[in-house]
Amino acid sequence: MTTLAHEIPVSDIDPFSTEFLSDPLPFHEKLRELGPVVYLSRYEVHAVARYADVHRALTDWQSLQSGAGVGLSNFTHEKPWRPPSLLLEADPPRHDAPRAVLSQLLSQRRLRALKGRWQADAASLVDEVLAQGTEFDAISALAEPFPLRVFPDAVGIGQEHREHLLPYGDFAFNAFGPRNDRVTGPAKTIAPAIEWISDQCRRENLNDSGFGARIWAAADRGEITHEQAPFLVRSLLTAGVDTTVTGVAAVLHALATHPDQWERLRADRSLLARAFEEGVRLESPVQTFFRTTTTETRIADAVIPPERKVMMFLGAANRDPRRWPDPQRFDLSRDPSGHVAFGMGLHHCVGQHVARQEVTALVDALLDRVSAIELTQAPRRHLNNTLRGWESMPVRVRV
Amino acid sequence: MTAIVADATVSTGVRDLAVISARRIVSDDVVEFTLRRPDGSRLPDWTPGAHIDLTPQDGTTRQYSLCGDRWDTQTYRIAVQREADGAGGSILMHDTIHEGSVVRFGGPRNNFRLAPAATYLFIAGGIGITPILPMITQADLLDADWRLLYLGRTRTTLAYESELALHGDRVTVHCADEAGRAELESWRPSDPDVRIYACGPARLLDTVEAWGALPGGLAPRIERFAAPAASDPLPAVAFEVIARRSGTSTTVAPDETLVTALHRIGVEVLTSCGQGVCGTCETDVLDGRPQHRDSLLDDIERAAGSCMFPCVSRSLDKRLVLDL
């Protein structure tokens, strides 16, 4: 079988460099324009950045597997930093049972039971923040505290040492990239967090009503094994916090920088769900994931050999002008349906309804209490190999 | 072999049409049908034990287990046993559905999921073999130990016997006309870790279900094929949708989705997967009975009819009123 690898454009762009992560947008455009498939010479991986090709790569699990890892590292050749996720880093058939359990547990319909409580928590948090004044940091006052207030309780973990959650998630998402400073630095001190996370997944450390308990109950019913149960709890703790922090920040940033859209939303709260989708389309908190070809795979006019990593630029796909008119605009008159901020297909983020419900609760509470929001200085980015978020976002609100 | 990553971007066209691309007689009473989308695009993902709701163009809706290859993204395979004393659905399929026929389908849904285990006992009676076939493939992929007891009236009515013969003595075929009634009790495992999956006629399933769980074990899993109620309505192919809160309405044509039709009258429904899997587009129903094509609602929720997923689902009635 011949490959046509020599016809695939080559680029030496480094998608994990500080320069790229600080401002990926110009690089995304270059990647999209080079061709449907690009070869990134620095890491010796293929890449897709256009919407149609990213959508195809996400949905064809038969040709593009997750079991060899969804980061740069190929688990066929390299040992992962922790036992692989049964959900994210798995394919059918092993993926089936874990996915079915979490998918039912985190369905939109089941999450309604928590909606009232989360709305009340959002209202309390915003009240607390405003009691301190009308200028604050949207990250440290809202984006970080709110998910931390509602999600660990929903999982049912203990109250002690929750300060490990954000650093652990940050580490995990950095670890999808290369072993650069963003990984090797924190690796020196992450061991206590890893151990704490592992402990929280044990049945005896979870309360008897949260998601954790329900996962263990699924094992009792034989839907998954008892060996699998702690790994499913681990999935929630790894992927359920930093991502929603970034999601809250993304929507707040979009609203704070588009006062006309903020006014539209104030005037018509039925746009709230759309504001969330459009906000995550624009910012794409999870910027990239990888797959590994299982066979010689054709994407558009390119043929990728088997057992090759393919890097999917979800953020680039979400701003592909081929799919989205004026993609850089945060526009509540657009239909953001079909964005790939949550991926698509078999591995479509199983927690997406958690994210929706959390973020809309918080933004709703803010809309009830403030009439305007604006940045007071340029926000500072938090650089992570995979997540696109902020370190700090000073804002001023008008009550 | 080069895999072609087929175009999977969501189309605005109707999502529940399939064409019969092959029809094959696999035993005296059983015809196998292969389904594809008219545009050849990818079919929704499924897991062993899943079934689709199939509606031939002028027939009632029935459930058929998917018995093909999950790694084939473009086809579904089902097998239909002719039931002379049934409600007529199988006779309709056998006598009027051929290559090129167009049918509508919903789901897939799975009420018969294969749980992870080291050892399985599969028991299939007659056409009950269909959900078991992909389970066997899965058990092999998971390096699980398994046995199959395949029961039938006569050998010539048993489908897929030659394929199953490839598994050697893991498979026991028992035909009533050759060997009399099977001694099911002798098959009952004494090891509580053996997971039992059974599908077939009611009397077989009643016997297996009555085994219950051994101490430290789990009860056998069974899938009963329910015959549709005689009064199941034929779906309205084109229908009127009313978006009550918006005060607008439109006709949903047979070849467009509800979401597309609503978009046309300025009612935006947020979607994500476009396949009735993720739940994002969940919409409350105020009047009219939805024709459910999603993979999410269970039978009780479907019957309640209080919500639906407009990216794939349609209407049984000529008029559907949604809370939009």
PDB file of C-alpha atoms in Angstrom, chain A residues 204-370:
ATOM      1  CA  GLU A 204     -16.049   4.596  51.756  1.00  0.00           C
ATOM      2  CA  ASN A 205     -14.948   8.173  51.042  1.00  0.00           C
ATOM      3  CA  LEU A 206     -18.055   9.107  49.053  1.00  0.00           C
ATOM      4  CA  ASN A 207     -21.413  10.099  50.526  1.00  0.00           C
ATOM      5  CA  ASP A 208     -24.377   7.900  49.724  1.00  0.00           C
ATOM      6  CA  SER A 209     -26.374  10.204  47.455  1.00  0.00           C
ATOM      7  CA  GLY A 210     -23.920  11.776  44.993  1.00  0.00           C
ATOM      8  CA  PHE A 211     -22.689  10.755  41.564  1.00  0.00           C
ATOM      9  CA  GLY A 212     -19.906   8.730  43.170  1.00  0.00           C
ATOM     10  CA  ALA A 213     -22.356   6.586  45.104  1.00  0.00           C
ATOM     11  CA  ARG A 214     -24.440   6.083  41.964  1.00  0.00           C
ATOM     12  CA  ILE A 215     -21.360   4.853  40.124  1.00  0.00           C
ATOM     13  CA  TRP A 216     -20.680   2.309  42.865  1.00  0.00           C
ATOM     14  CA  ALA A 217     -24.371   1.329  42.768  1.00  0.00           C
ATOM     15  CA  ALA A 218     -24.017   0.658  39.045  1.00  0.00           C
ATOM     16  CA  ALA A 219     -21.178  -1.719  39.911  1.00  0.00           C
ATOM     17  CA  ASP A 220     -23.399  -3.449  42.480  1.00  0.00           C
ATOM     18  CA  ARG A 221     -25.983  -3.924  39.729  1.00  0.00           C
ATOM     19  CA  GLY A 222     -23.319  -5.439  37.519  1.00  0.00           C
ATOM     20  CA  GLU A 223     -23.402  -2.692  34.864  1.00  0.00           C
ATOM     21  CA  ILE A 224     -19.679  -2.124  35.396  1.00  0.00           C
ATOM     22  CA  THR A 225     -17.212  -4.046  37.564  1.00  0.00           C
ATOM     23  CA  HIS A 226     -16.134  -2.932  41.028  1.00  0.00           C
ATOM     24  CA  GLU A 227     -12.608  -2.547  39.647  1.00  0.00           C
ATOM     25  CA  GLN A 228     -13.943  -0.034  37.108  1.00  0.00           C
ATOM     26  CA  ALA A 229     -16.002   2.048  39.547  1.00  0.00           C
ATOM     27  CA  PRO A 230     -13.195   4.166  41.075  1.00  0.00           C
ATOM     28  CA  PHE A 231     -11.905   5.042  37.607  1.00  0.00           C
ATOM     29  CA  LEU A 232     -15.292   6.442  36.647  1.00  0.00           C
ATOM     30  CA  VAL A 233     -15.304   8.610  39.768  1.00  0.00           C
ATOM     31  CA  ARG A 234     -11.782   9.686  38.828  1.00  0.00           C
ATOM     32  CA  SER A 235     -13.077  10.749  35.394  1.00  0.00           C
ATOM     33  CA  LEU A 236     -15.593  13.082  37.015  1.00  0.00           C
ATOM     34  CA  LEU A 237     -12.967  14.639  39.283  1.00  0.00           C
ATOM     35  CA  THR A 238     -10.404  15.035  36.499  1.00  0.00           C
ATOM     36  CA  ALA A 239     -12.618  16.463  33.797  1.00  0.00           C
ATOM     37  CA  GLY A 240     -15.419  18.038  35.792  1.00  0.00           C
ATOM     38  CA  VAL A 241     -13.828  21.070  37.422  1.00  0.00           C
ATOM     39  CA  ASP A 242     -11.154  22.913  35.416  1.00  0.00           C
ATOM     40  CA  THR A 243     -13.243  22.627  32.291  1.00  0.00           C
ATOM     41  CA  THR A 244     -16.289  24.287  33.841  1.00  0.00           C
ATOM     42  CA  VAL A 245     -14.112  26.974  35.447  1.00  0.00           C
ATOM     43  CA  THR A 246     -12.889  27.756  31.941  1.00  0.00           C
ATOM     44  CA  GLY A 247     -16.429  27.544  30.571  1.00  0.00           C
ATOM     45  CA  VAL A 248     -17.728  30.094  33.092  1.00  0.00           C
ATOM     46  CA  ALA A 249     -14.792  32.373  32.305  1.00  0.00           C
ATOM     47  CA  ALA A 250     -15.365  32.049  28.558  1.00  0.00           C
ATOM     48  CA  VAL A 251     -18.985  33.138  28.750  1.00  0.00           C
ATOM     49  CA  LEU A 252     -18.277  35.972  31.201  1.00  0.00           C
ATOM     50  CA  HIS A 253     -15.443  37.235  29.007  1.00  0.00           C
ATOM     51  CA  ALA A 254     -17.637  37.141  25.907  1.00  0.00           C
ATOM     52  CA  LEU A 255     -20.409  39.064  27.664  1.00  0.00           C
ATOM     53  CA  ALA A 256     -18.039  41.578  29.259  1.00  0.00           C
ATOM     54  CA  THR A 257     -16.464  42.361  25.895  1.00  0.00           C
ATOM     55  CA  HIS A 258     -19.706  42.482  23.872  1.00  0.00           C
ATOM     56  CA  PRO A 259     -22.003  44.927  25.690  1.00  0.00           C
ATOM     57  CA  ASP A 260     -24.542  44.824  22.864  1.00  0.00           C
ATOM     58  CA  GLN A 261     -24.925  41.049  23.293  1.00  0.00           C
ATOM     59  CA  TRP A 262     -25.101  41.456  27.068  1.00  0.00           C
ATOM     60  CA  GLU A 263     -28.016  43.885  26.548  1.00  0.00           C
ATOM     61  CA  ARG A 264     -29.749  41.442  24.227  1.00  0.00           C
ATOM     62  CA  LEU A 265     -29.408  38.709  26.831  1.00  0.00           C
ATOM     63  CA  ARG A 266     -30.680  40.977  29.604  1.00  0.00           C
ATOM     64  CA  ALA A 267     -33.704  41.799  27.506  1.00  0.00           C
ATOM     65  CA  ASP A 268     -34.362  38.197  26.523  1.00  0.00           C
ATOM     66  CA  ARG A 269     -33.315  35.513  29.026  1.00  0.00           C
ATOM     67  CA  SER A 270     -34.439  32.767  26.673  1.00  0.00           C
ATOM     68  CA  LEU A 271     -31.097  33.432  24.941  1.00  0.00           C
ATOM     69  CA  LEU A 272     -29.194  32.140  27.970  1.00  0.00           C
ATOM     70  CA  ALA A 273     -28.669  28.619  26.601  1.00  0.00           C
ATOM     71  CA  ARG A 274     -27.507  30.058  23.333  1.00  0.00           C
ATOM     72  CA  ALA A 275     -25.118  32.445  25.093  1.00  0.00           C
ATOM     73  CA  PHE A 276     -23.468  29.448  26.711  1.00  0.00           C
ATOM     74  CA  GLU A 277     -23.099  27.526  23.428  1.00  0.00           C
ATOM     75  CA  GLU A 278     -21.833  30.580  21.542  1.00  0.00           C
ATOM     76  CA  GLY A 279     -19.405  31.406  24.370  1.00  0.00           C
ATOM     77  CA  VAL A 280     -17.816  27.968  24.353  1.00  0.00           C
ATOM     78  CA  ARG A 281     -17.772  27.886  20.564  1.00  0.00           C
ATOM     79  CA  LEU A 282     -15.834  31.135  20.564  1.00  0.00           C
ATOM     80  CA  GLU A 283     -13.358  30.255  23.303  1.00  0.00           C
ATOM     81  CA  SER A 284     -13.279  26.438  23.056  1.00  0.00           C
ATOM     82  CA  PRO A 285     -12.046  25.706  26.579  1.00  0.00           C
ATOM     83  CA  VAL A 286     -10.683  22.351  25.447  1.00  0.00           C
ATOM     84  CA  GLN A 287      -8.594  23.343  22.454  1.00  0.00           C
ATOM     85  CA  THR A 288      -7.245  20.023  21.197  1.00  0.00           C
ATOM     86  CA  PHE A 289      -7.428  16.267  21.452  1.00  0.00           C
ATOM     87  CA  PHE A 290      -5.655  13.494  19.601  1.00  0.00           C
ATOM     88  CA  ARG A 291      -6.682  10.255  17.995  1.00  0.00           C
ATOM     89  CA  THR A 292      -4.586   7.401  16.588  1.00  0.00           C
ATOM     90  CA  THR A 293      -5.338   5.824  13.204  1.00  0.00           C
ATOM     91  CA  THR A 294      -6.207   2.141  13.346  1.00  0.00           C
ATOM     92  CA  THR A 295      -5.783   1.623   9.629  1.00  0.00           C
ATOM     93  CA  GLU A 296      -4.692   3.604   6.600  1.00  0.00           C
ATOM     94  CA  THR A 297      -7.219   6.443   6.802  1.00  0.00           C
ATOM     95  CA  ARG A 298      -8.322   8.913   4.168  1.00  0.00           C
ATOM     96  CA  ILE A 299      -9.370  12.377   5.323  1.00  0.00           C
ATOM     97  CA  ALA A 300     -10.336  14.596   2.370  1.00  0.00           C
ATOM     98  CA  ASP A 301      -7.578  14.014  -0.193  1.00  0.00           C
ATOM     99  CA  ALA A 302      -4.954  12.967   2.332  1.00  0.00           C
ATOM    100  CA  VAL A 303      -4.067   9.410   3.285  1.00  0.00           C
ATOM    101  CA  ILE A 304      -2.694   8.901   6.789  1.00  0.00           C
ATOM    102  CA  PRO A 305      -0.824   5.659   7.501  1.00  0.00           C
ATOM    103  CA  PRO A 306      -2.016   3.346  10.294  1.00  0.00           C
ATOM    104  CA  GLU A 307      -0.948   3.878  13.913  1.00  0.00           C
ATOM    105  CA  ARG A 308      -0.349   7.598  13.528  1.00  0.00           C
ATOM    106  CA  LYS A 309      -1.420  10.314  15.923  1.00  0.00           C
ATOM    107  CA  VAL A 310      -3.852  12.858  14.533  1.00  0.00           C
ATOM    108  CA  MET A 311      -4.202  16.167  16.386  1.00  0.00           C
ATOM    109  CA  MET A 312      -7.672  17.693  16.186  1.00  0.00           C
ATOM    110  CA  PHE A 313      -7.845  21.474  16.699  1.00  0.00           C
ATOM    111  CA  LEU A 314     -11.343  21.878  18.176  1.00  0.00           C
ATOM    112  CA  GLY A 315     -10.756  25.603  18.728  1.00  0.00           C
ATOM    113  CA  ALA A 316      -9.793  26.089  15.088  1.00  0.00           C
ATOM    114  CA  ALA A 317     -12.808  24.132  13.883  1.00  0.00           C
ATOM    115  CA  ASN A 318     -15.074  26.292  16.015  1.00  0.00           C
ATOM    116  CA  ARG A 319     -13.839  29.402  14.183  1.00  0.00           C
ATOM    117  CA  ASP A 320     -13.606  27.937  10.703  1.00  0.00           C
ATOM    118  CA  PRO A 321     -15.100  30.490   8.299  1.00  0.00           C
ATOM    119  CA  ARG A 322     -16.116  27.598   6.042  1.00  0.00           C
ATOM    120  CA  ARG A 323     -18.665  26.686   8.698  1.00  0.00           C
ATOM    121  CA  TRP A 324     -19.299  29.891  10.676  1.00  0.00           C
ATOM    122  CA  PRO A 325     -19.881  33.312   9.090  1.00  0.00           C
ATOM    123  CA  ASP A 326     -17.874  35.988  10.988  1.00  0.00           C
ATOM    124  CA  PRO A 327     -16.517  33.288  13.272  1.00  0.00           C
ATOM    125  CA  GLN A 328     -14.657  35.655  15.599  1.00  0.00           C
ATOM    126  CA  ARG A 329     -17.889  37.418  16.615  1.00  0.00           C
ATOM    127  CA  PHE A 330     -19.764  36.512  19.757  1.00  0.00           C
ATOM    128  CA  ASP A 331     -23.195  36.807  18.200  1.00  0.00           C
ATOM    129  CA  LEU A 332     -26.423  35.747  19.835  1.00  0.00           C
ATOM    130  CA  SER A 333     -28.290  35.864  16.544  1.00  0.00           C
ATOM    131  CA  ARG A 334     -26.198  32.986  15.192  1.00  0.00           C
ATOM    132  CA  ASP A 335     -27.123  29.333  15.677  1.00  0.00           C
ATOM    133  CA  PRO A 336     -24.094  27.795  17.402  1.00  0.00           C
ATOM    134  CA  SER A 337     -25.494  24.256  17.172  1.00  0.00           C
ATOM    135  CA  GLY A 338     -22.991  21.703  16.018  1.00  0.00           C
ATOM    136  CA  HIS A 339     -19.912  23.369  17.536  1.00  0.00           C
ATOM    137  CA  VAL A 340     -17.244  20.901  18.639  1.00  0.00           C
ATOM    138  CA  ALA A 341     -16.318  22.446  21.984  1.00  0.00           C
ATOM    139  CA  PHE A 342     -17.654  19.241  23.563  1.00  0.00           C
ATOM    140  CA  GLY A 343     -16.308  17.059  20.776  1.00  0.00           C
ATOM    141  CA  MET A 344     -18.826  14.970  18.846  1.00  0.00           C
ATOM    142  CA  GLY A 345     -19.785  11.336  18.291  1.00  0.00           C
ATOM    143  CA  LEU A 346     -19.069   8.445  20.630  1.00  0.00           C
ATOM    144  CA  HIS A 347     -16.936  10.491  23.044  1.00  0.00           C
ATOM    145  CA  HIS A 348     -19.144  13.604  22.958  1.00  0.00           C
ATOM    146  CA  CYS A 349     -18.470  15.095  26.397  1.00  0.00           C
ATOM    147  CA  VAL A 350     -20.521  13.016  28.805  1.00  0.00           C
ATOM    148  CA  GLY A 351     -20.553  15.942  31.259  1.00  0.00           C
ATOM    149  CA  GLN A 352     -21.819  18.553  28.814  1.00  0.00           C
ATOM    150  CA  HIS A 353     -25.179  18.922  30.541  1.00  0.00           C
ATOM    151  CA  VAL A 354     -23.400  19.502  33.865  1.00  0.00           C
ATOM    152  CA  ALA A 355     -21.438  22.316  32.230  1.00  0.00           C
ATOM    153  CA  ARG A 356     -24.568  23.821  30.686  1.00  0.00           C
ATOM    154  CA  GLN A 357     -26.530  23.741  33.879  1.00  0.00           C
ATOM    155  CA  GLU A 358     -23.686  25.147  36.014  1.00  0.00           C
ATOM    156  CA  VAL A 359     -22.739  27.989  33.721  1.00  0.00           C
ATOM    157  CA  THR A 360     -26.281  29.071  32.905  1.00  0.00           C
ATOM    158  CA  ALA A 361     -27.151  29.075  36.624  1.00  0.00           C
ATOM    159  CA  LEU A 362     -24.269  31.426  37.373  1.00  0.00           C
ATOM    160  CA  VAL A 363     -24.804  33.764  34.432  1.00  0.00           C
ATOM    161  CA  ASP A 364     -28.523  33.878  35.216  1.00  0.00           C
ATOM    162  CA  ALA A 365     -27.790  34.879  38.809  1.00  0.00           C
ATOM    163  CA  LEU A 366     -25.475  37.614  37.594  1.00  0.00           C
ATOM    164  CA  LEU A 367     -28.057  38.912  35.121  1.00  0.00           C
ATOM    165  CA  ASP A 368     -30.568  39.142  37.962  1.00  0.00           C
ATOM    166  CA  ARG A 369     -28.273  41.389  39.977  1.00  0.00           C
ATOM    167  CA  VAL A 370     -26.117  43.504  37.701  1.00  0.00           C
TER     168      VAL A 370
END
